[in-house]
XYZ file of C-alpha atoms in Angstrom:
535
model
C 11.841 17.734 42.629
C 9.585 17.436 45.553
C 6.831 20.251 45.835
C 5.393 20.971 49.269
C 1.594 20.214 49.718
C 1.084 23.786 50.555
C 2.649 25.113 47.155
C 0.990 22.527 45.134
C -2.030 24.633 44.476
C -0.259 27.536 43.371
C 2.108 25.299 41.113
C -0.993 23.785 39.375
C -2.331 27.526 38.894
C 0.795 28.747 37.637
C 0.983 25.613 35.111
C -2.567 26.416 33.878
C -2.030 29.962 33.450
C 1.147 29.588 31.538
C -0.793 27.138 29.296
C -3.739 29.503 28.431
C -1.377 32.273 27.919
C 0.732 30.294 25.435
C -2.390 29.356 23.590
C -3.608 32.791 23.508
C -0.312 34.207 22.194
C -0.248 31.527 19.312
C -3.735 32.763 18.388
C -2.612 36.312 18.587
C 0.597 35.454 16.361
C -1.831 33.809 13.814
C -4.089 36.795 14.025
C -1.021 39.388 13.289
C 0.389 37.089 10.409
C -3.099 37.234 8.591
C -3.284 40.726 8.991
C 0.274 41.089 7.758
C -0.399 38.850 4.733
C -3.569 40.475 3.552
C -1.661 43.848 3.325
C 1.036 42.081 1.222
C 3.770 42.312 4.026
C 5.047 38.647 3.443
C 8.361 38.885 5.123
C 6.695 40.192 8.370
C 3.836 37.498 8.003
C 6.765 34.721 7.643
C 8.585 36.071 10.634
C 5.434 36.131 12.729
C 4.485 32.401 11.749
C 8.262 31.205 12.644
C 8.157 33.060 16.118
C 4.641 30.861 16.420
C 6.256 27.925 15.210
C 9.221 28.144 17.959
C 6.733 28.222 20.749
C 4.412 25.291 19.473
C 7.686 23.266 19.112
C 8.143 23.391 22.664
C 4.642 21.929 23.338
C 5.290 18.713 21.426
C 1.732 18.765 19.958
C 1.783 16.994 16.641
C -1.389 18.968 15.750
C -0.017 22.640 16.507
C 3.444 21.817 14.845
C 1.917 20.397 11.814
C -0.305 23.382 11.420
C 2.559 25.731 12.316
C 4.626 24.097 9.391
C 1.760 24.472 6.993
C 1.609 28.264 7.747
C 5.039 28.852 7.312
C 5.165 27.064 4.115
C 2.188 29.114 3.123
C 4.353 32.304 3.364
C 7.277 30.602 1.566
C 5.002 30.026 -1.399
C 4.100 33.763 -1.532
C 7.721 34.915 -1.211
C 8.349 32.783 -4.291
C 10.287 30.145 -2.496
C 8.558 27.348 -3.929
C 11.291 24.448 -3.141
C 11.338 25.448 0.583
C 7.784 25.869 0.934
C 7.362 22.000 -0.578
C 9.955 20.760 1.863
C 8.016 22.793 4.996
C 4.818 21.057 3.750
C 6.367 17.429 3.790
C 7.530 18.327 7.324
C 4.025 19.043 8.193
C 3.066 15.643 6.412
C 5.350 13.840 8.717
C 3.489 14.964 11.879
C 0.385 14.396 10.522
C 1.175 10.843 9.367
C 2.830 9.832 12.463
C 0.344 11.289 14.646
C -2.646 10.103 12.516
C -4.162 13.862 12.320
C -6.788 13.062 10.036
C -8.324 16.487 9.957
C -5.176 18.103 8.414
C -4.479 15.210 5.781
C -6.671 16.924 2.802
C -5.059 20.267 3.446
C -1.488 19.257 3.716
C -1.835 16.820 0.384
C -3.561 20.088 -1.154
C -0.478 22.111 -0.368
C 1.908 19.680 -1.731
C -0.156 19.047 -4.874
C -0.312 22.875 -5.548
C 3.553 23.384 -5.008
C 4.042 20.690 -7.613
C 1.816 22.171 -9.892
C 3.895 25.607 -9.482
C 7.100 23.398 -10.245
C 5.603 21.990 -13.406
C 5.219 18.318 -12.096
C 2.148 17.009 -13.158
C 2.384 13.428 -12.013
C 3.240 14.321 -8.660
C 0.554 17.145 -8.313
C -2.020 14.801 -9.527
C -1.501 12.117 -6.938
C -1.506 14.346 -3.927
C -4.233 16.413 -5.310
C -6.353 13.377 -6.343
C -5.757 12.308 -2.539
C -7.219 15.441 -1.203
C -10.128 15.404 -3.510
C -10.991 11.818 -2.558
C -11.192 12.986 1.221
C -13.094 16.189 0.230
C -15.650 14.179 -1.735
C -17.104 12.416 1.192
C -17.995 15.701 2.811
C -19.830 18.755 2.161
C -16.946 21.203 2.589
C -17.788 23.079 -0.350
C -15.363 25.693 0.089
C -12.462 23.520 0.032
C -14.016 21.466 -2.628
C -14.153 24.580 -4.861
C -10.511 25.333 -4.284
C -8.929 21.652 -4.874
C -11.017 21.820 -8.090
C -9.716 25.039 -9.137
C -5.860 23.943 -8.399
C -6.552 20.647 -10.576
C -8.137 22.729 -13.453
C -5.362 24.945 -13.358
C -2.725 21.815 -13.665
C -4.597 20.929 -16.975
C -4.498 24.459 -18.196
C -1.000 25.219 -17.564
C 0.824 21.812 -17.673
C -1.090 19.139 -19.369
C -3.021 21.348 -21.786
C -5.872 18.856 -21.492
C -8.775 21.409 -22.397
C -11.392 18.786 -21.989
C -10.223 17.954 -18.246
C -9.684 21.632 -17.259
C -13.277 22.512 -18.541
C -14.744 19.570 -16.285
C -12.772 20.622 -13.087
C -13.415 24.661 -13.773
C -17.333 23.620 -13.805
C -16.820 21.778 -10.754
C -15.196 24.722 -9.265
C -17.556 26.958 -10.001
C -20.434 24.599 -8.686
C -18.920 24.345 -5.362
C -18.114 27.999 -5.130
C -21.668 28.879 -5.686
C -22.890 26.308 -3.140
C -20.282 27.686 -0.625
C -21.317 31.175 -0.757
C -17.598 32.105 -0.355
C -16.549 35.198 -2.422
C -12.887 34.440 -2.593
C -13.660 30.824 -4.077
C -15.934 32.526 -6.481
C -13.388 34.784 -7.614
C -10.662 32.006 -7.775
C -12.786 29.852 -10.036
C -13.597 32.753 -12.230
C -9.835 33.362 -12.572
C -9.369 29.881 -13.507
C -12.025 30.072 -16.110
C -10.082 33.413 -17.464
C -7.234 31.114 -17.761
C -9.003 28.323 -19.766
C -10.343 31.074 -22.031
C -6.616 32.250 -22.385
C -5.440 28.755 -23.258
C -8.236 28.387 -26.054
C -7.089 31.954 -27.279
C -10.462 33.595 -26.381
C -8.553 36.454 -25.239
C -11.556 38.933 -24.865
C -13.433 36.488 -22.757
C -10.259 36.016 -20.639
C -10.052 39.674 -19.827
C -13.514 40.040 -18.730
C -13.106 37.190 -16.360
C -9.916 38.901 -15.128
C -11.508 42.281 -14.901
C -14.416 40.900 -12.926
C -11.819 39.259 -10.413
C -9.885 42.592 -10.192
C -12.706 44.446 -9.184
C -13.854 42.003 -6.617
C -10.181 42.045 -5.204
C -10.078 45.972 -5.098
C -13.303 46.081 -2.924
C -11.687 43.555 -0.793
C -8.469 45.186 -0.594
C -6.669 42.075 -1.259
C -3.002 43.174 -2.619
C -1.822 40.037 -3.936
C -5.004 39.456 -5.798
C -4.823 42.737 -7.414
C -1.176 42.374 -8.489
C -2.101 38.920 -10.092
C -5.056 40.184 -11.730
C -3.435 43.489 -13.053
C -0.466 41.470 -14.543
C -2.820 38.638 -15.970
C -5.008 41.416 -17.566
C -1.786 43.397 -19.070
C -0.537 39.967 -20.333
C -4.022 39.031 -22.171
C -4.285 42.694 -23.692
C -0.669 42.490 -24.954
C -1.383 38.860 -26.517
C -4.457 40.505 -28.256
C -2.308 43.412 -29.465
C -4.410 46.006 -27.278
C -2.446 49.031 -26.612
C -4.276 49.205 -23.075
C -1.934 46.583 -21.888
C 0.604 49.442 -21.282
C -1.914 51.088 -18.776
C -2.518 47.882 -16.872
C 1.169 47.236 -16.642
C 1.809 50.860 -15.177
C -0.859 49.996 -12.640
C 0.619 46.645 -11.964
C 4.231 48.434 -11.383
C 2.640 51.263 -9.326
C 0.916 48.826 -6.972
C 3.836 46.851 -6.424
C 6.048 49.799 -5.825
C 3.456 51.328 -3.290
C 3.453 47.875 -1.177
C 7.293 47.791 -1.302
C 7.360 51.511 -0.114
C 5.071 50.354 2.745
C 7.014 47.622 3.681
C 10.599 49.664 3.680
C 8.854 52.290 5.770
C 7.726 49.589 8.406
C 11.358 48.176 8.417
C 12.877 51.628 9.011
C 10.317 52.038 12.159
C 11.306 48.540 13.327
C 15.022 49.625 13.107
C 14.245 52.775 15.217
C 12.474 50.880 17.932
C 15.363 48.097 18.047
C 17.913 50.851 18.190
C 16.170 52.642 21.076
C 15.895 49.451 23.028
C 19.227 48.600 22.431
C 20.153 52.096 23.510
C 18.378 51.724 26.723
C 19.891 48.469 27.475
C 23.352 49.782 27.102
C 22.653 52.641 29.407
C 21.339 50.266 32.108
C 24.235 48.212 31.508
C 26.515 51.096 31.964
C 25.054 52.256 35.198
C 25.694 48.816 36.770
C 29.288 48.786 35.517
C 29.499 52.530 37.053
C 28.197 51.118 40.702
C 30.757 47.980 40.436
C 33.554 49.851 38.776
C 33.756 53.364 39.860
C 37.463 53.858 38.876
C 36.548 53.096 35.387
C 33.454 55.084 35.095
C 34.724 57.861 32.575
C 36.471 55.201 30.428
C 33.251 52.988 30.069
C 31.174 56.129 29.372
C 33.387 57.233 26.472
C 33.376 53.537 24.945
C 29.830 53.471 25.056
C 29.477 56.755 23.363
C 31.856 56.036 20.624
C 30.242 52.574 20.177
C 26.738 54.219 20.059
C 27.884 56.811 17.534
C 29.555 54.360 15.133
C 26.334 52.295 15.279
C 24.222 55.092 14.559
C 26.565 55.919 11.669
C 26.657 52.333 10.239
C 22.852 52.014 10.463
C 22.638 55.497 8.452
C 24.955 53.971 5.778
C 23.427 50.869 5.522
C 19.881 52.377 5.050
C 20.974 54.746 2.522
C 22.960 52.106 0.730
C 19.990 49.731 0.915
C 17.455 52.156 -0.445
C 19.792 53.034 -3.374
C 20.338 49.474 -4.398
C 16.625 48.706 -4.413
C 15.656 51.980 -6.173
C 18.377 51.276 -8.939
C 17.260 47.549 -9.264
C 13.574 48.697 -9.611
C 14.428 51.186 -12.302
C 16.656 48.592 -14.098
C 13.525 46.229 -13.968
C 11.266 49.067 -15.510
C 13.753 49.643 -18.220
C 14.076 46.144 -19.088
C 10.393 45.873 -19.352
C 9.694 48.830 -21.392
C 12.792 47.772 -23.802
C 11.454 44.500 -24.151
C 7.935 45.706 -25.076
C 9.187 48.237 -27.577
C 11.295 45.520 -29.085
C 8.507 43.207 -29.303
C 6.496 46.231 -30.947
C 9.148 47.210 -33.383
C 9.812 43.542 -34.357
C 6.170 42.891 -35.327
C 5.744 46.223 -36.965
C 8.757 45.955 -39.140
C 7.850 42.057 -39.978
C 4.401 43.316 -40.865
C 5.714 46.281 -42.933
C 8.350 44.242 -45.029
C 6.161 41.263 -45.696
C 2.559 42.420 -45.652
C 2.760 46.415 -46.272
C 4.436 46.034 -49.719
C 2.024 43.437 -51.144
C -1.191 45.253 -49.902
C 0.044 48.320 -51.532
C 0.369 46.187 -54.714
C -3.047 45.034 -54.335
C -4.420 48.300 -53.653
C -3.082 49.741 -56.868
C -4.007 46.566 -58.962
C -7.598 46.760 -57.986
C -8.012 49.764 -60.265
C -7.304 47.269 -63.393
C -10.288 45.016 -62.365
C -12.625 47.278 -64.377
C -10.587 47.321 -67.590
C -12.611 45.882 -70.802
C -9.939 43.541 -71.803
C -10.866 40.031 -70.428
C -7.385 38.731 -70.812
C -5.871 41.819 -68.751
C -8.623 41.740 -66.339
C -8.083 38.032 -65.642
C -4.430 38.544 -65.146
C -4.909 41.369 -62.789
C -7.360 39.321 -60.739
C -4.946 36.384 -60.581
C -2.278 38.359 -59.504
C -4.431 40.113 -56.652
C -5.512 36.842 -55.822
C -1.842 35.294 -55.548
C -0.790 38.498 -53.505
C -3.553 37.989 -51.081
C -2.654 34.534 -50.649
C 0.943 35.612 -50.090
C -0.322 38.317 -47.556
C -2.221 35.745 -45.521
C 0.698 33.356 -45.818
C 2.952 36.117 -44.341
C 0.450 36.875 -41.578
C 0.206 33.366 -40.699
C 3.885 32.922 -40.175
C 4.251 35.987 -38.038
C 1.347 34.843 -35.930
C 3.101 31.463 -35.677
C 6.055 32.969 -34.360
C 4.250 35.255 -32.105
C 2.159 32.774 -30.582
C 4.982 30.149 -29.760
C 7.376 31.265 -26.932
C 10.035 28.853 -28.584
C 10.420 27.584 -32.071
C 12.228 24.298 -32.519
C 14.851 23.437 -35.203
C 12.226 20.800 -36.320
C 9.477 23.369 -36.847
C 11.686 25.686 -38.452
C 13.001 22.998 -40.867
C 9.449 21.790 -41.920
C 8.262 25.442 -42.308
C 11.113 25.897 -44.626
C 10.388 22.699 -46.725
C 7.011 23.866 -47.382
C 7.910 27.239 -48.668
C 10.605 26.188 -50.842
C 8.759 23.441 -52.602
C 5.882 26.015 -52.986
C 7.973 28.664 -54.460
C 9.561 26.369 -57.121
C 6.553 24.012 -57.605
C 6.085 25.471 -61.363
C 9.728 25.372 -62.307
C 12.310 22.918 -63.504
C 14.575 23.524 -60.637
C 15.720 20.719 -58.698
C 15.060 20.910 -54.875
C 17.663 18.959 -52.634
C 16.735 19.213 -48.798
C 19.069 17.290 -46.435
C 18.903 17.572 -42.530
C 20.948 16.081 -39.419
C 19.075 17.248 -36.329
C 20.768 15.552 -33.404
C 19.760 18.406 -31.141
C 16.514 19.957 -31.578
C 17.632 23.394 -30.198
C 14.697 25.638 -29.224
C 14.927 29.258 -30.590
C 12.912 32.054 -28.935
C 10.159 33.445 -31.346
C 12.271 36.605 -32.288
C 15.240 34.627 -33.235
C 13.264 32.004 -35.124
C 11.111 34.234 -37.305
C 14.388 36.393 -38.011
C 16.024 33.145 -39.129
C 13.128 31.986 -41.073
C 12.776 35.448 -42.782
C 16.582 35.368 -43.661
C 15.961 32.014 -45.406
C 12.896 33.202 -47.103
C 15.037 36.293 -48.609
C 17.602 33.912 -49.869
C 15.081 31.448 -51.390
C 13.319 34.386 -53.003
C 16.701 35.708 -54.502
C 17.374 32.393 -56.078
C 13.916 32.128 -57.550
C 13.966 35.553 -58.982
C 17.506 36.019 -60.407
C 19.733 32.889 -59.946
C 18.469 31.055 -63.144
C 19.538 27.866 -61.303
C 18.809 24.242 -62.309
C 19.385 22.987 -58.650
C 18.765 24.723 -55.345
C 20.153 22.926 -52.075
C 19.385 23.398 -48.387
C 21.324 21.728 -45.623
C 20.307 21.843 -41.995
C 22.566 20.598 -39.208
C 21.916 20.811 -35.489
C 24.279 19.932 -32.858
C 25.859 22.093 -30.652
C 24.932 24.927 -32.724
C 22.537 25.446 -35.912
C 24.278 25.482 -39.269
C 21.940 26.286 -42.381
C 23.591 26.267 -45.918
C 21.531 27.372 -48.853
C 23.047 27.154 -52.425
C 22.240 27.054 -56.350
C 24.125 26.399 -59.278
C 22.774 29.474 -60.971
C 24.655 32.627 -62.777
C 25.962 33.920 -59.319
C 27.200 37.794 -58.998
C 29.692 40.007 -57.916
C 29.267 40.640 -54.005
C 30.123 44.537 -54.430
C 27.102 44.734 -56.775
C 24.916 42.705 -54.460
C 22.834 45.575 -53.015
C 22.742 47.704 -56.138
C 21.321 44.832 -57.973
C 18.502 44.931 -55.462
C 19.101 41.556 -53.908
C 18.321 42.735 -50.429
C 21.579 41.703 -49.000
C 21.410 44.749 -46.303
C 17.991 43.481 -45.109
C 19.482 39.990 -44.587
C 22.505 41.271 -42.819
C 20.410 43.574 -40.487
C 18.142 40.588 -39.485
C 21.321 38.610 -38.780
C 23.072 40.957 -36.740
C 20.393 41.664 -34.452
C 19.698 38.138 -33.816
C 23.438 37.390 -33.347
C 23.409 34.969 -36.483
C 26.618 34.694 -38.569
C 26.536 35.077 -42.195
C 28.723 34.123 -44.733
C 28.015 34.734 -48.403
C 30.460 32.989 -51.362
C 29.512 34.300 -54.771
C 30.872 34.650 -58.281
C 29.414 35.184 -61.527
C 28.757 31.798 -63.551
C 29.417 29.946 -60.387
C 26.226 29.754 -58.339
C 25.853 31.256 -54.700
C 26.425 29.641 -51.311
C 24.962 31.221 -47.984
C 26.012 29.822 -44.572
C 24.021 30.966 -41.674
C 25.471 29.930 -37.910
C 23.097 30.513 -35.068
């Protein structure tokens, strides 16, 4: 296309003006998205960044397109879509590599490495994080150095469990955060220090770190940080058995609920604005049709009014339905969280009561006999107390073992059971036969694992106290399911007299029922007893 000389100046000015306006609008988009992000409006921030990316993709600028994809990936991360975030960061990396944009390489390596940390892939995470660290180590960008060291520390804390390496990188993060003078990085490093304390089971120290970070985020009014710290503080308190955990969980859900309500109000306002705009467009279009088609004036107006009413009605129905669904889901989540917490409390309380409370009561009752004059009696009382205390300690260790482990494998359960049975029968003539075939090392949650172990303990105790057996056998098979068979060749008993004789069948049955364990008991007087447990 030929442009006349007299219009050439105007054309150049027009192109220059459009370029300046475009750059200004991109900066405005990013400023708006940052404000939305800082107030917890992640969906809106994502949409704003997507609009910005559409604009920069038309410019064919590798730098702008790469940066735009990194911003979009960041929003996907905070919206919990880690896979999509990782894919978007790789798109940014493609532009950075093809165009040789050195200024963004360390950032995209950092983001990709951080996503692999979130996905639990240690090798891939270390590959990219070390690339970023290598680039930054040649600079004095203390803020970014603090951040990359914090992320690597988090990898060792949460995935590799290498405490020594985690300590090294946390120290580096703290050092660079102090050099940078950046409050956010100082807080971030402090959070990693708290995570390290938590991994080392120094829960009180972890809580102090999380509390200081929470105070800083509250002063900054950083919603995401406050939510994360409230949840982390509540988890640490719960692990430590501190009832204040409930207070922090309540604060967490209250803040999360307030953010959700703010987002919902904003969305309703947007729908109203959109509706008003569409209404005006329809009215203008109707006027044009009236001018062009006078004869269809009444018919077109009626159609527009009916469509408008139907549209309004549909929007109202949709909004009411959506709000009801969201409220129902929120209440269900709160109820599930409360039930889970209560169930854990009841489980721990019952286990401590069943296995520790009675023994401690016996110790307390027996202490009065320590002062008797008869040395043999006194020695016998002291021995009984000592044995009871050792039993209490053993039971506490077993409870703590189950509570601390998120999952208990069949191998762990088998090893624990071997030690218990051999300890129980160590001073008897009873022969212990233990066999196992573990083709699938099934993982049980701590609740099911501890209940299964307690059931086996109860059966072993019954055999020790009442069976008068010369042989006790335990067989463990783990394939598609777990099958544990415990049997003895003792005196046996009548099943209908089981509970009356104090053997504790009801306690075994209750534990089995609440953990969905199938229990089969075969016993006849003089023919021994067989218990079969199927998980």
